[in-house]
C-alpha atoms as one frame of an Amber mdcrd trajectory, in Angstrom:
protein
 197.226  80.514  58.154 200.246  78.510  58.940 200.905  75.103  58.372 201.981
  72.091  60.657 202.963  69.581  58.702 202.444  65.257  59.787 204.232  62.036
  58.342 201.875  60.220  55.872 199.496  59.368  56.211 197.937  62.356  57.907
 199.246  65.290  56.028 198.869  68.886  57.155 197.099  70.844  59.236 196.315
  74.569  59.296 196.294  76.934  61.968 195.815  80.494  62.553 194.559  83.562
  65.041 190.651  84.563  64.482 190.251  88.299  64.233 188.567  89.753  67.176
 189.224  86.183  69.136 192.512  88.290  71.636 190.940  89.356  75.069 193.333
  90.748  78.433 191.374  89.553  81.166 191.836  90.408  84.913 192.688  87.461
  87.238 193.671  87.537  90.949 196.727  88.876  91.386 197.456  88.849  87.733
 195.963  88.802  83.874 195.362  86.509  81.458 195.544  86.893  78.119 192.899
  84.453  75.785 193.616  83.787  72.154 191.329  82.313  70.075 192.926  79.886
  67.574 191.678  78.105  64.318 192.896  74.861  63.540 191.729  72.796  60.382
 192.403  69.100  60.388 193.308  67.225  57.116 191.006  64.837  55.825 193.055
  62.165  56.855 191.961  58.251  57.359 194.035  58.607  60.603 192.368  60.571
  62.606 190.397  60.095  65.905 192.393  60.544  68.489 193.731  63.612  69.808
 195.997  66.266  69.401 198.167  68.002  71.346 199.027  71.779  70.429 201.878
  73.282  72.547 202.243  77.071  72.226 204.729  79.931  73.308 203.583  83.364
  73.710 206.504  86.184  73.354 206.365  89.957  72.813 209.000  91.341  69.873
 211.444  94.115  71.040 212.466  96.722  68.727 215.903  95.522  68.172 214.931
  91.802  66.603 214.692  90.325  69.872 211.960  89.157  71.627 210.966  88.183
  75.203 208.988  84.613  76.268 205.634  85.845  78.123 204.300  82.487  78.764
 203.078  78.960  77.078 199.994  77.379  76.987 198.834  74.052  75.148 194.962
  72.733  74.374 193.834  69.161  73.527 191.823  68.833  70.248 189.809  66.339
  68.748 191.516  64.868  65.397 188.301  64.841  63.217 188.962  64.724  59.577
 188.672  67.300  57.358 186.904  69.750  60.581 187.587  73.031  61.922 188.323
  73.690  65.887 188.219  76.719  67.398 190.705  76.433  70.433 190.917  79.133
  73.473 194.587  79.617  74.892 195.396  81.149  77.930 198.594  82.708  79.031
 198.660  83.917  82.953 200.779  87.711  82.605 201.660  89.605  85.557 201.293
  92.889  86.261 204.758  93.844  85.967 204.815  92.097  82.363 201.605  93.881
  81.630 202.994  97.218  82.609 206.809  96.813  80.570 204.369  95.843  77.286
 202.515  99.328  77.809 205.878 101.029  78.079 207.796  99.495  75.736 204.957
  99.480  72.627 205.245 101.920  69.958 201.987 102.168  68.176 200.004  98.886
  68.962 200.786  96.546  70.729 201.989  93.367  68.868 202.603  89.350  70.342
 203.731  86.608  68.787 202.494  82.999  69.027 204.431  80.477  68.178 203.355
  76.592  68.155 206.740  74.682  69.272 205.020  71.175  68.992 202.027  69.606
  67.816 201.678  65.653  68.972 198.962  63.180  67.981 198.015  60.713  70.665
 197.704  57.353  69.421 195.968  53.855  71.321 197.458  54.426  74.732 201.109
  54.345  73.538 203.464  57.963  72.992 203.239  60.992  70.706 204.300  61.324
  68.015 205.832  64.962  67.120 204.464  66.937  63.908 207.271  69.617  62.474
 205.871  73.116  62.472 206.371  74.959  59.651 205.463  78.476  60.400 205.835
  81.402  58.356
C-alpha cells in the first residue's frame, strides 16, 4: 500500500489496488476500465467530512515512458480509523484499447497514480494532502 500523507492533525492514509478488483468493461462506443481501490483512513479526531481522491491512469512504454489513458476521482467518507473500498472508472477507446494489445509484451501492465487527495471541510475549500507514492 502507498501512503498519502495530511498536515496534523490527521496523519496518513493508506491506499492500494485489491487483487482481482481490475475489470475492462464494454461501453457504447468505447470501454471502461473499473479499478477497485482500498483506502484506510487514520484514526484521526478530524475526520467527518469528505475526501476527495483524484487519480491518473497511464500505460508504461518500454523505453521509461509512459502514456496518460485517462483520470478519474471518487468522493469518500472520512471515517476514522475505517476501510473504503472505492470503484474508479476510466472511459478507453477502442483505438487505446487496441495500441495496449499491440504494444504489451507479456501482460499487460497500468499504472495508477493519485495526483491529489483533498479533504472537504464546513463549506469552505480543500485542502491538498501530498502523495507520497512509492
Amino acid at each position: 500500500m502507498d501512503e498519502l500523507r495530511f498536515d496534523a492533525p490527521i496523519g496518513s492514509l493508506a491506499i492500494g489496488h485489491r487483487d482481482n478488483g481490475l475489470m475492462i468493461l464494454k461501453d457504447l462506443g468505447a470501454h471502461g476500465l473499473r479499478l477497485q481501490l482500498e483506502v484506510k483512513t487514520p484514526a484521526a479526531a478530524e475526520a467527518g467530512r469528505v475526501l476527495i481522491l483524484e487519480t491518473a491512469l497511464y500505460a508504461p512504454y518500454g523505453d521509461g515512458h509512459r502514456g496518460r489513458l485517462g483520470a478519474a476521482a471518487v468522493t469518500l467518507a472520512f471515517r476514522p480509523d475505517c476501510v473504503e473500498r472505492p470503484h474508479l472508472h476510466y472511459s478507453l477507446t477502442s483505438a487505446q484499447l487496441r495500441a495496449l494489445e499491440e504494444h504489451r509484451l507479456g501482460d499487460l501492465r497500468l499504472e495508477v497514480t493519485a495526483q491529489r487527495a483533498t479533504r472537504a471541510r464546513h463549506g469552505m475549500g480543500l485542502t491538498p494532502a501530498a502523495a507520497i507514492l512509492g
